[in-house]
Amino acid sequence: MCGILGMLAPYNIAQDLYTGLYGLQHRGKESAGIVTYDGINCWHHADMGEIAMVFRGDILKNMPGPVGIAHNRYSTTGESEPRNIQPIRDLWHGQEFWVAHNGNIVNSDDLRKWCQGRGAILETTSDTGVMAKIISLTGASSFEEAVITAFPRFRGAFSMVILYMGRIIALRDTFGFRPLSLGQKDGAYFVASETGVFSHLRAKLLREVEPGEVILLGPMGPITLKKFSSPEKKFCIFEYIYFLRPDAKVFGRRARTVRERMGELLFLEHPAQGDFVLGIPDSGEDAGRGFANISRIPNGRKVILRTHLTSRTFIEPIQELRERGVELKFVFFEENILGKNIIIIDDSLVRGTTLKKFIARLRDAGAARIDVRISSPPYRFPCHYGIDTDKIASELSAARYQGNIEEIKKWIGADSLGYLSIENATKAIIEIPGETLGPSDFCTACFTGNYPIPG
Ligand code: 5GP
Ligand code: SF4
Ligand code: MG
């Protein structure tokens, strides 16, 4: 998972790219990169680590230019390498271009062989490097034509921004797996993974880049260069469950509103009674609020402190670090927990690290009973479209127990366990007013095993 960003403005935009990238930090904290173009040169800076660490001192001041792109990288295993940091550079007819990508294509090995067969040398080991190379090797009368010609060769999930000379090209695969939106402010145009970027820049949301659309960001605004037909939409339902920041809007629906509704439906599907509901911060809080509101059980958020000493613990590459991350992340107020019946809500259970630790801590603090409710279905199948859980397939708790709820319950140490069904997860999105949607407009493969594109 990653965050991508492109901008074109009548002023130097490095600072805006930096601010915007901050609004996407939750999508990846493994590496960060920005490249700008001043009419003659490209100015590039990128490194491993979070944005504030990567762009220290005067770096941004030395990156002139009114046009540029940026990227935040995420991987679930830590097998990341400096050479795969994005944006990635390649050449088209001797002229450099830069690419930032969110998603994952499933035919990258085949395309890599095709490129190597033509004598191309690939400096990266990522699918993004292969996509850039395909564009680079595509003969066409213009760069834009080369991108359009290359597009149908990519099979999988890709939202992408490209910087070529003074232009930004944005594309989104025909399924629309990953989000991508357009924004505007005072003659400046933006394309970003999430709409929160526009709030930070005080820009307004224009619209989403449509699945199958190739857009050119010009001084007069976005122009559709090509619209590939999109017979099926397959937006990643896990974006709504977990990835999007709560303020993000996709299909006209805010992630927070959707998550609260998921929490309500979770109570209706798996009711529970207790002294209070505790949505695990940060990602389980919205569903926890929905569960508490509809059940009229008090919200127990105040019995714990979320320290902000750590960010997304899941991303830590080593299990021991993940566990320590959970310890650092939460402080429990024993006096409010002793003897209480507690309903815990989390958005998902993947490896089980968070819940196992959380439950153990509540038991230590004297909780009498712990009922767990998850606002998504059992995560059983690896994702091939940008979450990279195939690398941790053997660690997926629900897969290990073949979805056997009783076994998972025992393993995490809960008194009861209930998951939201896929029907209710999609219903929570569809019911909220916005663009017309149906249950088949979502990828649900990690929950159902129904892969929209064979891997
Ligand atoms: P677990 O601790 O069970 O391995 O993972 C579940 C927890 O991590 C949940 O609290 C959820 O918010 C978060 N989570 C679930 N999937 C992902 C993911 O792909 N990436 C990150 N960073 N966090 C995740
Ligand atoms: Fe999203 Fe799951 Fe589909 Fe991957 S498999 S794109 S995480 S819904
Ligand atoms: Mg969480």
Coordinates of C-alpha atoms and ligand atoms in Angstrom, one line a residue:
M1 CA 0.0 0.0 0.0
C2 CA 1.2 3.5 -0.8
G3 CA 0.3 7.1 -1.1
I4 CA 0.7 9.0 -4.4
L5 CA 0.4 12.6 -5.3
G6 CA 0.9 14.9 -8.3
M7 CA 0.6 18.7 -8.6
L8 CA 0.8 21.4 -11.2
A9 CA 0.6 25.0 -10.0
P10 CA 1.6 28.5 -10.9
Y11 CA 4.2 28.5 -8.1
N12 CA 7.0 26.3 -6.7
I13 CA 5.2 23.2 -5.3
A14 CA 7.8 21.3 -3.3
Q15 CA 6.3 22.6 0.0
D16 CA 2.8 21.7 -1.1
L17 CA 3.9 18.2 -2.1
Y18 CA 5.5 17.8 1.3
T19 CA 2.3 18.9 3.1
G20 CA 0.2 16.7 0.9
L21 CA 2.5 13.7 1.5
Y22 CA 2.0 14.2 5.2
G23 CA -1.7 13.6 4.6
L24 CA -0.8 10.3 3.1
Q25 CA 1.7 9.1 5.7
H26 CA -0.7 6.5 7.1
R27 CA -0.5 4.8 3.7
G28 CA 3.2 4.0 4.1
K29 CA 6.0 5.0 6.3
E30 CA 8.8 3.0 4.9
S31 CA 10.1 5.5 2.4
A32 CA 9.2 8.8 1.0
G33 CA 10.2 10.7 -2.2
I34 CA 9.5 13.9 -4.2
V35 CA 10.5 15.0 -7.6
T36 CA 9.9 18.4 -9.2
Y37 CA 10.6 19.8 -12.6
D38 CA 11.5 23.5 -13.2
G39 CA 11.4 23.6 -17.0
I40 CA 14.9 22.4 -17.5
N41 CA 15.9 20.0 -14.7
C42 CA 14.2 17.5 -12.4
W43 CA 14.9 17.8 -8.7
H44 CA 14.7 14.6 -6.8
H45 CA 15.0 13.6 -3.2
A46 CA 13.9 10.4 -1.5
D47 CA 15.0 8.0 1.2
M48 CA 14.0 5.3 3.5
G49 CA 11.9 6.4 6.5
E50 CA 9.1 8.8 7.3
I51 CA 8.5 12.1 5.6
A52 CA 9.8 14.3 8.4
M53 CA 13.1 12.3 8.5
V54 CA 13.6 12.2 4.8
F55 CA 13.0 16.0 4.1
R56 CA 15.1 17.7 6.7
G57 CA 16.8 21.1 6.6
D58 CA 16.8 23.0 3.4
I59 CA 16.1 20.1 1.1
L60 CA 12.7 21.4 -0.1
K61 CA 14.0 24.9 -0.7
N62 CA 16.4 23.4 -3.2
M63 CA 13.7 21.7 -5.2
P64 CA 12.3 24.4 -7.5
G65 CA 9.5 23.9 -10.1
P66 CA 5.8 24.3 -10.5
V67 CA 5.1 20.6 -11.2
G68 CA 6.0 17.4 -9.4
I69 CA 5.0 14.1 -8.0
A70 CA 5.5 12.4 -4.6
H71 CA 5.2 8.9 -3.0
N72 CA 5.0 7.2 0.4
R73 CA 5.8 3.5 0.4
Y74 CA 4.4 0.6 2.5
S75 CA 5.2 -3.0 2.7
T76 CA 4.0 -5.6 5.2
T77 CA 7.3 -7.4 5.6
G78 CA 10.1 -4.9 5.7
E79 CA 11.9 -6.5 2.7
S80 CA 12.2 -3.1 1.3
E81 CA 15.3 -1.9 -0.5
P82 CA 16.5 1.6 -1.3
R83 CA 16.6 0.9 -5.0
N84 CA 12.8 0.4 -4.9
I85 CA 12.1 3.8 -3.4
Q86 CA 9.6 5.8 -5.5
P87 CA 9.2 7.9 -7.6
I88 CA 11.1 5.7 -10.1
R89 CA 13.0 7.3 -13.0
D90 CA 13.2 6.0 -16.5
L91 CA 13.8 7.5 -20.0
W92 CA 11.5 7.8 -23.0
H93 CA 13.5 8.7 -26.1
G94 CA 16.3 10.0 -23.9
Q95 CA 14.0 12.3 -21.9
E96 CA 13.5 11.4 -18.3
F97 CA 10.2 10.6 -16.7
W98 CA 9.2 9.6 -13.1
V99 CA 6.6 7.3 -11.9
A100 CA 4.8 6.8 -8.5
H101 CA 2.5 3.9 -8.1
N102 CA -0.1 2.5 -5.7
G103 CA -1.2 -1.1 -6.2
N104 CA 0.4 -4.2 -7.5
I105 CA 0.3 -5.8 -11.0
V106 CA 0.1 -9.6 -11.2
N107 CA 1.9 -10.0 -14.5
S108 CA 5.1 -8.2 -13.6
D109 CA 7.3 -11.3 -14.0
D110 CA 6.1 -11.8 -17.6
L111 CA 6.6 -8.2 -18.4
R112 CA 10.0 -8.2 -16.8
K113 CA 11.0 -11.1 -19.1
W114 CA 9.6 -9.3 -22.1
C115 CA 11.7 -6.2 -21.2
Q116 CA 14.9 -8.3 -20.6
G117 CA 14.3 -10.0 -23.9
R118 CA 14.7 -6.6 -25.5
G119 CA 18.0 -6.0 -23.8
A120 CA 16.6 -3.7 -21.2
I121 CA 18.3 -3.5 -17.8
L122 CA 15.9 -3.2 -14.8
E123 CA 17.5 -1.5 -11.9
T124 CA 14.6 -2.1 -9.5
T125 CA 13.0 -5.4 -8.3
S126 CA 9.5 -3.8 -8.1
D127 CA 6.5 -4.1 -10.4
T128 CA 6.6 -0.3 -10.7
G129 CA 10.1 -0.4 -12.2
V130 CA 8.7 -2.9 -14.8
M131 CA 5.8 -0.7 -15.6
A132 CA 8.1 2.3 -16.1
K133 CA 10.3 0.2 -18.4
I134 CA 7.3 -1.0 -20.5
I135 CA 6.4 2.7 -21.1
S136 CA 10.0 3.5 -21.9
L137 CA 10.1 0.7 -24.5
T138 CA 6.8 1.6 -26.1
G139 CA 7.1 3.3 -29.5
A140 CA 4.5 6.0 -30.1
S141 CA 4.3 9.5 -31.5
S142 CA 4.1 11.1 -28.1
F143 CA 4.8 10.2 -24.5
E144 CA 1.1 10.3 -23.7
E145 CA 0.4 7.8 -26.5
A146 CA 3.1 5.6 -25.1
V147 CA 1.4 5.5 -21.7
I148 CA -2.0 4.8 -23.4
T149 CA -0.5 2.0 -25.5
A150 CA 1.2 0.5 -22.4
F151 CA -1.9 0.7 -20.2
P152 CA -3.7 -2.5 -21.4
R153 CA -0.5 -4.5 -20.8
F154 CA -0.7 -4.0 -17.1
R155 CA -2.9 -6.6 -15.3
G156 CA -3.8 -5.8 -11.8
A157 CA -4.2 -2.9 -9.4
F158 CA -2.6 0.4 -10.3
S159 CA -3.3 4.0 -9.5
M160 CA -0.4 5.9 -10.9
V161 CA 1.0 9.4 -11.4
I162 CA 3.7 10.2 -13.9
L163 CA 5.9 13.3 -14.3
Y164 CA 7.1 13.9 -17.8
M165 CA 8.6 17.3 -18.7
G166 CA 6.1 19.8 -17.4
R167 CA 3.2 17.4 -17.4
I168 CA 1.5 15.1 -15.0
I169 CA -0.3 12.1 -16.2
A170 CA -2.6 10.1 -13.9
L171 CA -4.0 6.7 -14.5
R172 CA -6.2 4.2 -12.7
D173 CA -6.8 0.5 -13.6
T174 CA -10.1 -0.4 -15.1
F175 CA -11.2 -2.1 -11.8
G176 CA -10.4 1.0 -9.8
F177 CA -8.9 -1.1 -6.9
R178 CA -7.1 1.8 -5.4
P179 CA -8.5 5.3 -4.8
L180 CA -7.3 8.4 -6.8
S181 CA -8.9 11.8 -6.8
L182 CA -8.5 15.2 -8.4
G183 CA -8.5 18.5 -6.5
Q184 CA -8.1 22.2 -7.4
K185 CA -7.1 25.5 -5.8
D186 CA -6.4 28.9 -7.4
G187 CA -5.0 27.7 -10.7
A188 CA -3.3 24.7 -9.0
Y189 CA -4.4 21.1 -9.8
F190 CA -3.8 18.1 -7.6
V191 CA -4.2 14.4 -8.0
A192 CA -3.9 12.3 -4.8
S193 CA -4.6 8.9 -3.3
E194 CA -6.9 10.4 -0.7
T195 CA -9.0 13.5 -0.4
G196 CA -7.5 14.4 2.9
V197 CA -4.6 15.9 1.0
F198 CA -6.9 18.5 -0.5
S199 CA -8.1 19.5 3.0
H200 CA -4.5 20.1 4.1
L201 CA -3.9 22.3 1.1
R202 CA -7.3 24.0 1.4
A203 CA -8.1 22.8 -2.1
K204 CA -11.4 21.4 -3.2
L205 CA -12.2 18.0 -4.4
L206 CA -13.1 18.0 -8.1
R207 CA -13.9 14.4 -8.7
E208 CA -12.3 10.9 -8.7
V209 CA -10.1 9.7 -11.6
E210 CA -12.5 7.1 -13.0
P211 CA -11.5 3.4 -13.3
G212 CA -9.9 3.0 -16.7
E213 CA -9.2 6.7 -17.1
V214 CA -5.9 8.3 -18.2
I215 CA -5.7 12.0 -17.3
L216 CA -3.4 14.8 -18.3
L217 CA -3.1 17.6 -15.7
G218 CA -2.6 20.8 -17.7
P219 CA -2.7 24.5 -16.7
M220 CA -6.4 24.6 -17.6
G221 CA -7.2 21.6 -15.4
P222 CA -7.6 17.8 -15.9
I223 CA -8.2 16.5 -19.5
T224 CA -9.2 13.0 -20.1
L225 CA -6.8 11.5 -22.6
K226 CA -8.4 8.1 -22.8
K227 CA -11.1 6.2 -21.0
F228 CA -10.7 2.4 -21.2
S229 CA -13.9 0.6 -20.7
S230 CA -14.5 -0.6 -17.2
P231 CA -17.0 -3.4 -17.4
E232 CA -16.5 -4.2 -13.7
K233 CA -15.6 -2.0 -10.8
K234 CA -13.7 -3.7 -8.0
F235 CA -12.8 -1.1 -5.4
C236 CA -10.8 -2.6 -2.5
I237 CA -13.3 -3.1 0.3
F238 CA -10.4 -3.2 2.8
E239 CA -9.7 0.5 1.9
Y240 CA -13.1 1.3 3.5
I241 CA -12.5 -1.1 6.4
Y242 CA -9.0 0.0 7.3
F243 CA -6.7 1.8 4.9
L244 CA -8.4 5.1 4.2
R245 CA -8.0 7.9 6.7
P246 CA -11.4 8.4 8.4
D247 CA -11.9 11.7 6.5
A248 CA -11.3 10.2 3.1
K249 CA -14.1 10.2 0.6
V250 CA -14.6 7.6 -2.1
F251 CA -17.7 7.2 -4.2
G252 CA -19.0 10.2 -2.3
R253 CA -18.9 8.4 1.0
R254 CA -16.7 9.2 4.0
A255 CA -14.7 6.3 5.4
R256 CA -15.7 7.3 9.0
T257 CA -19.5 7.2 8.2
V258 CA -19.0 3.8 6.5
R259 CA -17.1 2.4 9.5
E260 CA -19.7 3.7 12.0
R261 CA -22.4 1.9 10.0
M262 CA -20.3 -1.2 9.9
G263 CA -20.2 -1.0 13.7
E264 CA -24.0 -0.7 13.9
L265 CA -24.5 -3.7 11.6
L266 CA -22.0 -5.6 13.6
F267 CA -24.1 -5.2 16.7
L268 CA -27.3 -6.2 14.8
E269 CA -25.5 -9.3 13.5
H270 CA -23.6 -10.3 16.7
P271 CA -25.3 -8.6 19.6
A272 CA -23.4 -8.5 23.0
Q273 CA -24.0 -6.9 26.3
G274 CA -21.5 -5.5 28.7
D275 CA -20.4 -2.5 30.8
F276 CA -18.8 -0.6 27.9
V277 CA -17.7 -0.9 24.3
L278 CA -14.0 -0.3 23.5
G279 CA -13.1 0.3 19.9
I280 CA -9.3 -0.3 19.6
P281 CA -7.6 3.0 18.7
D282 CA -7.2 4.3 16.1
S283 CA -8.6 2.0 13.5
G284 CA -11.4 0.4 15.5
E285 CA -12.8 3.5 17.0
D286 CA -15.3 4.5 14.4
A287 CA -16.9 1.0 14.3
G288 CA -16.7 1.0 18.1
R289 CA -18.7 4.3 18.2
G290 CA -21.3 2.8 15.8
F291 CA -21.6 -0.3 17.9
A292 CA -22.0 1.7 21.1
N293 CA -24.5 4.2 19.7
I294 CA -26.9 1.6 18.3
S295 CA -26.6 -0.8 21.3
R296 CA -26.8 2.1 23.8
I297 CA -23.9 0.6 25.7
P298 CA -21.5 3.3 27.0
N299 CA -18.4 4.0 24.9
G300 CA -15.4 3.1 27.1
R301 CA -12.8 4.9 25.1
K302 CA -11.7 6.9 28.2
V303 CA -10.5 3.8 30.0
I304 CA -7.3 3.6 27.9
L305 CA -4.8 6.0 26.6
R306 CA -3.5 5.9 23.0
T307 CA 0.0 7.2 23.5
H308 CA 1.1 8.2 19.9
L309 CA 4.6 6.9 20.7
T310 CA 4.2 4.6 17.8
S311 CA 2.2 4.6 14.6
R312 CA 0.9 1.7 12.6
T313 CA 2.3 -1.3 14.6
F314 CA 1.3 -3.8 11.9
I315 CA 4.0 -2.4 9.6
E316 CA 6.8 -3.3 11.9
P317 CA 8.9 -5.9 10.2
I318 CA 9.6 -8.2 13.2
Q319 CA 7.0 -9.8 15.4
E320 CA 8.8 -8.8 18.5
L321 CA 8.7 -5.1 17.4
R322 CA 5.0 -5.4 16.6
E323 CA 4.3 -6.8 20.0
R324 CA 6.3 -4.1 21.7
G325 CA 4.6 -1.6 19.5
V326 CA 1.2 -2.7 21.0
E327 CA 2.6 -2.4 24.5
L328 CA 3.9 1.1 23.8
K329 CA 0.7 2.2 22.0
F330 CA -1.8 1.6 24.8
V331 CA -1.9 2.4 28.5
F332 CA -4.7 0.8 30.5
F333 CA -6.5 2.5 33.5
E334 CA -6.9 -0.6 35.8
E335 CA -9.4 1.1 38.1
N336 CA -11.9 1.3 35.3
I337 CA -11.3 -2.2 34.0
L338 CA -11.4 -4.3 37.2
G339 CA -14.5 -6.6 37.2
K340 CA -16.0 -5.1 34.0
N341 CA -17.6 -6.9 31.1
I342 CA -16.0 -5.4 28.1
I343 CA -16.9 -5.5 24.4
I344 CA -13.8 -4.9 22.2
I345 CA -14.2 -3.8 18.6
D346 CA -11.5 -3.8 16.0
D347 CA -11.6 -3.2 12.3
S348 CA -9.8 -6.4 11.4
L349 CA -7.9 -9.4 12.7
V350 CA -5.0 -10.3 10.5
R351 CA -2.2 -11.9 12.4
G352 CA -4.0 -11.4 15.7
T353 CA -1.1 -9.6 17.3
T354 CA -3.1 -6.5 18.4
L355 CA -6.1 -8.4 19.9
K356 CA -4.1 -11.1 21.6
K357 CA -1.9 -8.5 23.4
F358 CA -4.9 -6.2 24.1
I359 CA -6.9 -8.9 25.6
A360 CA -4.0 -10.1 27.8
R361 CA -3.6 -6.6 29.1
L362 CA -7.3 -6.2 29.9
R363 CA -7.2 -9.6 31.7
D364 CA -4.2 -8.4 33.7
A365 CA -6.1 -5.3 34.7
G366 CA -8.9 -7.5 36.1
A367 CA -11.6 -7.6 33.3
A368 CA -14.3 -10.0 34.1
R369 CA -15.4 -10.8 30.6
I370 CA -14.2 -9.9 27.1
D371 CA -16.4 -10.2 24.0
V372 CA -14.7 -9.4 20.7
R373 CA -16.4 -8.1 17.6
I374 CA -14.6 -7.5 14.3
S375 CA -16.1 -5.0 11.8
S376 CA -14.9 -7.1 8.8
P377 CA -15.0 -10.8 7.8
P378 CA -12.2 -13.3 8.6
Y379 CA -9.1 -12.3 6.7
R380 CA -8.3 -15.6 5.1
F381 CA -6.8 -15.2 1.7
P382 CA -3.7 -13.2 0.7
C383 CA -4.1 -10.0 -1.3
H384 CA -2.3 -9.7 -4.7
Y385 CA -3.4 -6.2 -5.4
G386 CA -1.1 -4.0 -3.2
I387 CA -1.4 -5.1 0.4
D388 CA 1.2 -7.8 -0.1
T389 CA -0.2 -10.1 2.5
D390 CA 0.9 -13.0 0.3
K391 CA 4.2 -12.6 2.0
I392 CA 2.6 -13.3 5.4
A393 CA 0.0 -15.9 4.2
S394 CA 1.1 -18.4 6.8
E395 CA 0.6 -15.9 9.5
L396 CA -3.0 -15.0 8.8
S397 CA -4.8 -16.2 11.9
A398 CA -8.2 -16.9 10.2
A399 CA -6.4 -18.8 7.4
R400 CA -4.5 -20.9 10.0
Y401 CA -7.8 -22.0 11.6
Q402 CA -9.7 -22.3 8.3
G403 CA -12.0 -19.6 9.4
N404 CA -13.0 -21.7 12.5
I405 CA -14.3 -18.9 14.8
E406 CA -14.2 -21.1 17.9
E407 CA -10.5 -21.8 17.4
I408 CA -9.6 -18.2 16.7
K409 CA -11.5 -17.1 19.8
K410 CA -9.5 -19.5 21.9
W411 CA -6.2 -18.5 20.3
I412 CA -6.8 -14.8 21.0
G413 CA -8.2 -15.5 24.5
A414 CA -11.7 -14.0 24.1
D415 CA -14.9 -15.2 25.8
S416 CA -16.8 -14.7 22.5
L417 CA -15.9 -13.6 18.9
G418 CA -18.1 -12.4 16.1
Y419 CA -17.1 -11.1 12.6
L420 CA -19.2 -8.8 10.3
S421 CA -20.4 -10.8 7.3
I422 CA -19.3 -9.7 3.8
E423 CA -22.9 -9.0 3.0
N424 CA -23.1 -6.5 5.9
A425 CA -19.7 -5.0 5.1
T426 CA -20.8 -4.1 1.6
K427 CA -24.3 -3.1 2.7
A428 CA -22.7 -0.6 5.1
I429 CA -21.1 1.2 2.1
I430 CA -23.9 0.8 -0.4
E431 CA -26.6 2.1 2.0
I432 CA -24.9 5.4 2.6
P433 CA -26.1 8.0 0.0
G434 CA -23.5 8.7 -2.8
E435 CA -22.6 7.3 -6.2
T436 CA -24.8 4.3 -7.1
L437 CA -23.1 1.1 -6.1
G438 CA -23.9 -2.6 -6.0
P439 CA -22.4 -5.5 -3.9
S440 CA -20.3 -6.7 -6.9
D441 CA -18.5 -3.3 -7.2
F442 CA -15.9 -4.3 -4.6
C443 CA -13.0 -6.6 -4.4
T444 CA -13.5 -8.9 -1.4
A445 CA -10.8 -11.5 -2.3
C446 CA -9.0 -11.5 1.1
F447 CA -12.3 -12.5 2.7
T448 CA -14.0 -14.6 0.1
G449 CA -11.2 -16.0 -2.1
N450 CA -12.9 -14.6 -5.2
Y451 CA -10.0 -13.0 -7.0
P452 CA -11.1 -10.5 -9.7
I453 CA -7.9 -11.2 -11.5
P454 CA -6.2 -14.6 -11.3
G455 CA -2.8 -14.2 -9.7
Ligands
5GP1 P1 -3.2 -8.0 13.5 O1 -2.7 -7.3 14.8 O2 -4.3 -8.9 13.8 O3 -2.1 -8.6 12.8 O4 -3.7 -6.9 12.6 C1 -4.9 -6.2 12.8 C2 -4.6 -4.8 13.3 O5 -3.7 -4.2 12.4 C3 -5.9 -4.1 13.2 O6 -6.0 -3.3 14.4 C4 -5.9 -3.2 12.0 O7 -6.3 -1.9 12.3 C5 -4.4 -3.3 11.6 N1 -4.3 -3.7 10.2 C6 -5.0 -4.6 9.5 N2 -4.5 -4.8 8.2 C7 -3.4 -4.0 8.1 C8 -2.5 -3.7 7.1 O8 -2.6 -4.3 6.0 N3 -1.6 -2.8 7.4 C9 -1.5 -2.2 8.5 N4 -0.6 -1.3 8.7 N5 -2.3 -2.4 9.5 C10 -3.3 -3.3 9.3
SF4_2 FE1 -8.5 -5.1 -1.0 FE2 -8.6 -7.6 0.0 FE3 -9.0 -7.2 -2.6 FE4 -6.6 -6.9 -1.6 S1 -7.8 -8.8 -1.7 S2 -7.6 -5.5 -3.0 S3 -7.0 -6.1 0.5 S4 -10.3 -6.4 -0.8
MG3 MG -5.7 -1.2 14.3

